[in-house]
Amino acid sequence: ILLGLLRMIQTVRPSLRVVVVTSIADSEDMVSFFEEKNCGVLHVHSDTFQVDIRHCRNPVSSYVSATMNTIKALHRQWKCNGCVPDSTILVFVPGSEEVQKICDLIAEWGITTSSRRSHKKHGSGAHHEVSPVDASIYARPLYATLPVPTQMRALEPCEVGRQKVVVATNIAEVSLRVDGVSAVIDVGLEWVRLFDSKSHSYRVVLV
């Protein structure tokens, strides 16, 4: 819709310049859509990396629980490897509710594990206050309706000695770039707006 409006405006204002930046659309289709013979196309090539893809062998009853189990396993591996810097875990879930749920679970788990380590160090009878900063893992939410400053916090570099988990919707697939990612967890589900021919209305379906 937006590109269609811009093309209509260009017929009234030929001097209007439109710059389209995209990582998914075909450049030739864009040029054809705007009917521009002298349209310039700039391709930016990025590096490719070797990626190991692993799937769940069996269906899971709760993708939130399965995601948390995978995060815990990756975090333990990160600690065994010497806490390598810039080892962010990027998690894709369908909606903002799941984002907040997983962020809360990560915070609770991180504090719990830090508290256990502290009690072993100081003795079972010792009292030790544990804050989220004490945890070696922390989460940052990322979805479209968050305030911009909160979204920017998810893109900040990892804190020293801690592993960051960015829990996001599909906004991070094409709209933003998250640096330092060492592992990606994708539940393979998203909310899609579909037209229901029976009710003659749109509905949102998890697919």
PDB file of C-alpha atoms in Angstrom:
ATOM      1  CA  ILE A   1       0.000   0.000   0.000  1.00  0.00           C
ATOM      2  CA  LEU A   2       2.767   2.435   0.951  1.00  0.00           C
ATOM      3  CA  LEU A   3       4.730   1.846  -2.254  1.00  0.00           C
ATOM      4  CA  GLY A   4       1.541   2.246  -4.280  1.00  0.00           C
ATOM      5  CA  LEU A   5       0.872   5.627  -2.659  1.00  0.00           C
ATOM      6  CA  LEU A   6       4.441   6.742  -3.339  1.00  0.00           C
ATOM      7  CA  ARG A   7       4.087   5.815  -7.003  1.00  0.00           C
ATOM      8  CA  MET A   8       0.875   7.845  -7.234  1.00  0.00           C
ATOM      9  CA  ILE A   9       2.567  10.826  -5.589  1.00  0.00           C
ATOM     10  CA  GLN A  10       5.417  10.600  -8.075  1.00  0.00           C
ATOM     11  CA  THR A  11       2.993  11.169 -10.945  1.00  0.00           C
ATOM     12  CA  VAL A  12       2.110  14.511  -9.352  1.00  0.00           C
ATOM     13  CA  ARG A  13       5.630  15.316  -8.147  1.00  0.00           C
ATOM     14  CA  PRO A  14       8.138  13.844 -10.596  1.00  0.00           C
ATOM     15  CA  SER A  15      10.980  15.382  -8.558  1.00  0.00           C
ATOM     16  CA  LEU A  16      10.203  13.100  -5.606  1.00  0.00           C
ATOM     17  CA  ARG A  17      13.026  10.593  -5.099  1.00  0.00           C
ATOM     18  CA  VAL A  18      12.209   7.245  -3.502  1.00  0.00           C
ATOM     19  CA  VAL A  19      14.935   5.122  -1.926  1.00  0.00           C
ATOM     20  CA  VAL A  20      13.899   1.561  -1.094  1.00  0.00           C
ATOM     21  CA  VAL A  21      16.135  -0.473   1.212  1.00  0.00           C
ATOM     22  CA  THR A  22      15.251  -4.142   1.511  1.00  0.00           C
ATOM     23  CA  SER A  23      16.832  -7.518   2.064  1.00  0.00           C
ATOM     24  CA  ILE A  24      13.948  -9.646   0.770  1.00  0.00           C
ATOM     25  CA  ALA A  25      12.368  -7.927  -2.252  1.00  0.00           C
ATOM     26  CA  ASP A  26      13.692  -8.482  -5.794  1.00  0.00           C
ATOM     27  CA  SER A  27      15.378  -5.350  -7.132  1.00  0.00           C
ATOM     28  CA  GLU A  28      14.135  -5.918 -10.696  1.00  0.00           C
ATOM     29  CA  ASP A  29      10.547  -6.125  -9.475  1.00  0.00           C
ATOM     30  CA  MET A  30      11.000  -2.819  -7.620  1.00  0.00           C
ATOM     31  CA  VAL A  31      12.361  -1.086 -10.716  1.00  0.00           C
ATOM     32  CA  SER A  32       9.510  -2.473 -12.817  1.00  0.00           C
ATOM     33  CA  PHE A  33       6.923  -1.431 -10.217  1.00  0.00           C
ATOM     34  CA  PHE A  34       8.037   2.207 -10.255  1.00  0.00           C
ATOM     35  CA  GLU A  35       8.427   2.130 -14.058  1.00  0.00           C
ATOM     36  CA  GLU A  36      11.806   3.837 -13.796  1.00  0.00           C
ATOM     37  CA  LYS A  37      14.237   3.188 -16.669  1.00  0.00           C
ATOM     38  CA  ASN A  38      17.067   5.171 -15.059  1.00  0.00           C
ATOM     39  CA  CYS A  39      16.615   3.734 -11.592  1.00  0.00           C
ATOM     40  CA  GLY A  40      19.901   2.844  -9.915  1.00  0.00           C
ATOM     41  CA  VAL A  41      20.311  -0.404  -8.005  1.00  0.00           C
ATOM     42  CA  LEU A  42      22.962  -0.844  -5.340  1.00  0.00           C
ATOM     43  CA  HIS A  43      23.719  -4.356  -4.079  1.00  0.00           C
ATOM     44  CA  VAL A  44      25.462  -4.746  -0.708  1.00  0.00           C
ATOM     45  CA  HIS A  45      27.013  -8.171  -0.291  1.00  0.00           C
ATOM     46  CA  SER A  46      27.389  -9.623   3.194  1.00  0.00           C
ATOM     47  CA  ASP A  47      29.566 -12.394   4.545  1.00  0.00           C
ATOM     48  CA  THR A  48      28.231 -15.897   4.911  1.00  0.00           C
ATOM     49  CA  PHE A  49      28.997 -18.225   7.786  1.00  0.00           C
ATOM     50  CA  GLN A  50      28.866 -21.954   8.332  1.00  0.00           C
ATOM     51  CA  VAL A  51      25.643 -22.790  10.154  1.00  0.00           C
ATOM     52  CA  ASP A  52      24.717 -26.041  11.878  1.00  0.00           C
ATOM     53  CA  ILE A  53      20.962 -26.654  11.809  1.00  0.00           C
ATOM     54  CA  ARG A  54      19.384 -28.889  14.432  1.00  0.00           C
ATOM     55  CA  HIS A  55      15.711 -29.786  14.764  1.00  0.00           C
ATOM     56  CA  CYS A  56      13.674 -31.234  17.606  1.00  0.00           C
ATOM     57  CA  ARG A  57      13.385 -34.949  17.010  1.00  0.00           C
ATOM     58  CA  ASN A  58       9.875 -35.145  18.455  1.00  0.00           C
ATOM     59  CA  PRO A  59       6.946 -32.711  18.740  1.00  0.00           C
ATOM     60  CA  VAL A  60       6.881 -30.673  21.972  1.00  0.00           C
ATOM     61  CA  SER A  61       3.843 -29.926  24.105  1.00  0.00           C
ATOM     62  CA  SER A  62       5.073 -26.423  24.985  1.00  0.00           C
ATOM     63  CA  TYR A  63       7.425 -24.479  22.741  1.00  0.00           C
ATOM     64  CA  VAL A  64       8.066 -22.030  25.593  1.00  0.00           C
ATOM     65  CA  SER A  65       9.387 -24.824  27.833  1.00  0.00           C
ATOM     66  CA  ALA A  66      11.346 -26.363  24.958  1.00  0.00           C
ATOM     67  CA  THR A  67      12.877 -22.957  24.195  1.00  0.00           C
ATOM     68  CA  MET A  68      13.930 -22.501  27.811  1.00  0.00           C
ATOM     69  CA  ASN A  69      15.532 -25.951  27.898  1.00  0.00           C
ATOM     70  CA  THR A  70      17.521 -25.106  24.772  1.00  0.00           C
ATOM     71  CA  ILE A  71      18.608 -21.741  26.216  1.00  0.00           C
ATOM     72  CA  LYS A  72      19.819 -23.440  29.387  1.00  0.00           C
ATOM     73  CA  ALA A  73      21.779 -26.032  27.402  1.00  0.00           C
ATOM     74  CA  LEU A  74      23.404 -23.351  25.240  1.00  0.00           C
ATOM     75  CA  HIS A  75      24.284 -21.271  28.308  1.00  0.00           C
ATOM     76  CA  ARG A  76      25.924 -24.224  30.048  1.00  0.00           C
ATOM     77  CA  GLN A  77      27.927 -24.899  26.884  1.00  0.00           C
ATOM     78  CA  TRP A  78      28.919 -21.208  26.748  1.00  0.00           C
ATOM     79  CA  LYS A  79      30.271 -21.394  30.302  1.00  0.00           C
ATOM     80  CA  CYS A  80      32.149 -24.633  29.578  1.00  0.00           C
ATOM     81  CA  ASN A  81      33.800 -22.917  26.597  1.00  0.00           C
ATOM     82  CA  GLY A  82      35.152 -20.137  28.792  1.00  0.00           C
ATOM     83  CA  CYS A  83      32.404 -17.512  28.460  1.00  0.00           C
ATOM     84  CA  VAL A  84      33.358 -16.392  24.945  1.00  0.00           C
ATOM     85  CA  PRO A  85      32.456 -12.695  24.375  1.00  0.00           C
ATOM     86  CA  ASP A  86      29.763 -11.739  21.868  1.00  0.00           C
ATOM     87  CA  SER A  87      27.855 -15.014  22.121  1.00  0.00           C
ATOM     88  CA  THR A  88      24.310 -13.715  21.940  1.00  0.00           C
ATOM     89  CA  ILE A  89      21.401 -16.145  21.675  1.00  0.00           C
ATOM     90  CA  LEU A  90      18.631 -14.896  19.359  1.00  0.00           C
ATOM     91  CA  VAL A  91      15.185 -16.398  19.968  1.00  0.00           C
ATOM     92  CA  PHE A  92      12.207 -16.044  17.625  1.00  0.00           C
ATOM     93  CA  VAL A  93       8.686 -16.507  19.023  1.00  0.00           C
ATOM     94  CA  PRO A  94       5.259 -15.626  17.556  1.00  0.00           C
ATOM     95  CA  GLY A  95       4.144 -12.706  19.753  1.00  0.00           C
ATOM     96  CA  SER A  96       4.961 -10.196  22.460  1.00  0.00           C
ATOM     97  CA  GLU A  97       3.277 -12.295  25.172  1.00  0.00           C
ATOM     98  CA  GLU A  98       5.695 -15.169  24.565  1.00  0.00           C
ATOM     99  CA  VAL A  99       8.590 -12.699  24.434  1.00  0.00           C
ATOM    100  CA  GLN A 100       7.835 -11.358  27.893  1.00  0.00           C
ATOM    101  CA  LYS A 101       7.154 -14.834  29.288  1.00  0.00           C
ATOM    102  CA  ILE A 102      10.552 -16.167  28.192  1.00  0.00           C
ATOM    103  CA  CYS A 103      12.343 -13.015  29.379  1.00  0.00           C
ATOM    104  CA  ASP A 104      10.782 -13.456  32.823  1.00  0.00           C
ATOM    105  CA  LEU A 105      11.747 -17.139  32.925  1.00  0.00           C
ATOM    106  CA  ILE A 106      15.347 -16.324  31.976  1.00  0.00           C
ATOM    107  CA  ALA A 107      15.550 -13.690  34.717  1.00  0.00           C
ATOM    108  CA  GLU A 108      14.162 -16.102  37.316  1.00  0.00           C
ATOM    109  CA  TRP A 109      16.477 -18.924  36.243  1.00  0.00           C
ATOM    110  CA  GLY A 110      19.538 -16.682  36.140  1.00  0.00           C
ATOM    111  CA  ILE A 111      18.957 -15.358  39.645  1.00  0.00           C
ATOM    112  CA  THR A 112      18.269 -18.854  40.985  1.00  0.00           C
ATOM    113  CA  THR A 113      21.484 -20.300  39.575  1.00  0.00           C
ATOM    114  CA  SER A 114      23.479 -17.326  40.881  1.00  0.00           C
ATOM    115  CA  SER A 115      21.935 -17.766  44.329  1.00  0.00           C
ATOM    116  CA  ARG A 116      22.888 -21.461  44.395  1.00  0.00           C
ATOM    117  CA  ARG A 117      26.494 -20.675  43.479  1.00  0.00           C
ATOM    118  CA  SER A 118      26.632 -17.995  46.163  1.00  0.00           C
ATOM    119  CA  HIS A 119      25.353 -20.340  48.875  1.00  0.00           C
ATOM    120  CA  LYS A 120      27.943 -22.960  47.941  1.00  0.00           C
ATOM    121  CA  LYS A 121      30.655 -20.327  48.172  1.00  0.00           C
ATOM    122  CA  HIS A 122      29.596 -18.674  51.422  1.00  0.00           C
ATOM    123  CA  GLY A 123      28.051 -21.681  53.186  1.00  0.00           C
ATOM    124  CA  SER A 124      24.505 -22.894  53.460  1.00  0.00           C
ATOM    125  CA  GLY A 125      23.775 -20.659  56.445  1.00  0.00           C
ATOM    126  CA  ALA A 126      25.031 -17.470  54.813  1.00  0.00           C
ATOM    127  CA  HIS A 127      22.610 -14.788  53.665  1.00  0.00           C
ATOM    128  CA  HIS A 128      23.386 -13.232  50.311  1.00  0.00           C
ATOM    129  CA  GLU A 129      21.317 -10.741  48.343  1.00  0.00           C
ATOM    130  CA  VAL A 130      21.134 -11.655  44.663  1.00  0.00           C
ATOM    131  CA  SER A 131      20.214  -9.117  42.002  1.00  0.00           C
ATOM    132  CA  PRO A 132      19.640  -9.654  38.258  1.00  0.00           C
ATOM    133  CA  VAL A 133      23.116  -8.199  37.640  1.00  0.00           C
ATOM    134  CA  ASP A 134      24.634 -11.180  39.508  1.00  0.00           C
ATOM    135  CA  ALA A 135      23.292 -13.610  36.919  1.00  0.00           C
ATOM    136  CA  SER A 136      25.613 -14.707  34.105  1.00  0.00           C
ATOM    137  CA  ILE A 137      22.692 -14.635  31.653  1.00  0.00           C
ATOM    138  CA  TYR A 138      20.155 -11.902  30.937  1.00  0.00           C
ATOM    139  CA  ALA A 139      17.360 -11.287  28.441  1.00  0.00           C
ATOM    140  CA  ARG A 140      16.316  -8.373  26.258  1.00  0.00           C
ATOM    141  CA  PRO A 141      12.863  -8.244  24.602  1.00  0.00           C
ATOM    142  CA  LEU A 142      12.450  -7.016  21.035  1.00  0.00           C
ATOM    143  CA  TYR A 143       9.160  -6.433  19.232  1.00  0.00           C
ATOM    144  CA  ALA A 144       7.547  -3.640  17.251  1.00  0.00           C
ATOM    145  CA  THR A 145       5.310  -2.051  19.924  1.00  0.00           C
ATOM    146  CA  LEU A 146       8.115  -1.593  22.449  1.00  0.00           C
ATOM    147  CA  PRO A 147       9.387   1.969  23.003  1.00  0.00           C
ATOM    148  CA  VAL A 148      12.375   2.739  20.781  1.00  0.00           C
ATOM    149  CA  PRO A 149      14.833   3.102  23.727  1.00  0.00           C
ATOM    150  CA  THR A 150      13.833  -0.383  24.930  1.00  0.00           C
ATOM    151  CA  GLN A 151      14.340  -1.810  21.444  1.00  0.00           C
ATOM    152  CA  MET A 152      17.781  -0.190  21.261  1.00  0.00           C
ATOM    153  CA  ARG A 153      18.801  -1.891  24.525  1.00  0.00           C
ATOM    154  CA  ALA A 154      18.404  -5.249  22.771  1.00  0.00           C
ATOM    155  CA  LEU A 155      20.941  -4.149  20.154  1.00  0.00           C
ATOM    156  CA  GLU A 156      23.608  -3.054  22.625  1.00  0.00           C
ATOM    157  CA  PRO A 157      26.802  -5.161  22.936  1.00  0.00           C
ATOM    158  CA  CYS A 158      26.839  -7.979  25.493  1.00  0.00           C
ATOM    159  CA  GLU A 159      27.816  -7.046  29.009  1.00  0.00           C
ATOM    160  CA  VAL A 160      31.241  -8.301  30.072  1.00  0.00           C
ATOM    161  CA  GLY A 161      31.125 -11.805  31.558  1.00  0.00           C
ATOM    162  CA  ARG A 162      27.430 -12.251  30.805  1.00  0.00           C
ATOM    163  CA  GLN A 163      25.517 -13.894  27.978  1.00  0.00           C
ATOM    164  CA  LYS A 164      22.682 -11.981  26.349  1.00  0.00           C
ATOM    165  CA  VAL A 165      19.487 -13.556  25.046  1.00  0.00           C
ATOM    166  CA  VAL A 166      17.457 -11.437  22.624  1.00  0.00           C
ATOM    167  CA  VAL A 167      13.866 -12.705  22.555  1.00  0.00           C
ATOM    168  CA  ALA A 168      12.120 -11.281  19.528  1.00  0.00           C
ATOM    169  CA  THR A 169       9.226 -11.535  17.144  1.00  0.00           C
ATOM    170  CA  ASN A 170       9.899 -11.559  13.403  1.00  0.00           C
ATOM    171  CA  ILE A 171      10.880  -7.850  13.593  1.00  0.00           C
ATOM    172  CA  ALA A 172      14.471  -9.029  13.998  1.00  0.00           C
ATOM    173  CA  GLU A 173      14.350 -11.208  10.879  1.00  0.00           C
ATOM    174  CA  VAL A 174      14.297  -8.384   8.321  1.00  0.00           C
ATOM    175  CA  SER A 175      13.981  -5.013  10.072  1.00  0.00           C
ATOM    176  CA  LEU A 176      16.890  -4.972  12.516  1.00  0.00           C
ATOM    177  CA  ARG A 177      20.361  -6.405  12.803  1.00  0.00           C
ATOM    178  CA  VAL A 178      21.525  -8.077  16.005  1.00  0.00           C
ATOM    179  CA  ASP A 179      25.318  -8.353  16.206  1.00  0.00           C
ATOM    180  CA  GLY A 180      27.341 -11.071  17.944  1.00  0.00           C
ATOM    181  CA  VAL A 181      24.788 -13.865  17.494  1.00  0.00           C
ATOM    182  CA  SER A 182      26.230 -17.336  18.054  1.00  0.00           C
ATOM    183  CA  ALA A 183      22.961 -19.330  18.166  1.00  0.00           C
ATOM    184  CA  VAL A 184      19.407 -18.869  16.895  1.00  0.00           C
ATOM    185  CA  ILE A 185      16.336 -20.599  18.308  1.00  0.00           C
ATOM    186  CA  ASP A 186      13.248 -20.428  16.085  1.00  0.00           C
ATOM    187  CA  VAL A 187      10.012 -22.044  17.225  1.00  0.00           C
ATOM    188  CA  GLY A 188       8.793 -21.981  13.609  1.00  0.00           C
ATOM    189  CA  LEU A 189       5.460 -20.303  14.380  1.00  0.00           C
ATOM    190  CA  GLU A 190       4.032 -16.859  13.611  1.00  0.00           C
ATOM    191  CA  TRP A 191       0.740 -14.986  13.747  1.00  0.00           C
ATOM    192  CA  VAL A 192      -0.697 -14.500  10.253  1.00  0.00           C
ATOM    193  CA  ARG A 193      -3.665 -12.362   9.199  1.00  0.00           C
ATOM    194  CA  LEU A 194      -5.931 -14.429   6.943  1.00  0.00           C
ATOM    195  CA  PHE A 195      -9.224 -13.726   5.224  1.00  0.00           C
ATOM    196  CA  ASP A 196     -12.095 -16.023   6.228  1.00  0.00           C
ATOM    197  CA  SER A 197     -14.376 -16.498   3.227  1.00  0.00           C
ATOM    198  CA  LYS A 198     -17.185 -17.883   5.396  1.00  0.00           C
ATOM    199  CA  SER A 199     -17.414 -14.948   7.795  1.00  0.00           C
ATOM    200  CA  HIS A 200     -16.149 -12.404   5.212  1.00  0.00           C
ATOM    201  CA  SER A 201     -13.698 -11.036   7.732  1.00  0.00           C
ATOM    202  CA  TYR A 202     -10.052 -11.237   8.658  1.00  0.00           C
ATOM    203  CA  ARG A 203      -8.750 -13.287  11.546  1.00  0.00           C
ATOM    204  CA  VAL A 204      -5.312 -13.819  13.049  1.00  0.00           C
ATOM    205  CA  VAL A 205      -4.128 -17.426  13.051  1.00  0.00           C
ATOM    206  CA  LEU A 206      -1.058 -19.050  14.554  1.00  0.00           C
ATOM    207  CA  VAL A 207       0.670 -21.073  11.826  1.00  0.00           C
TER     208      VAL A 207
END
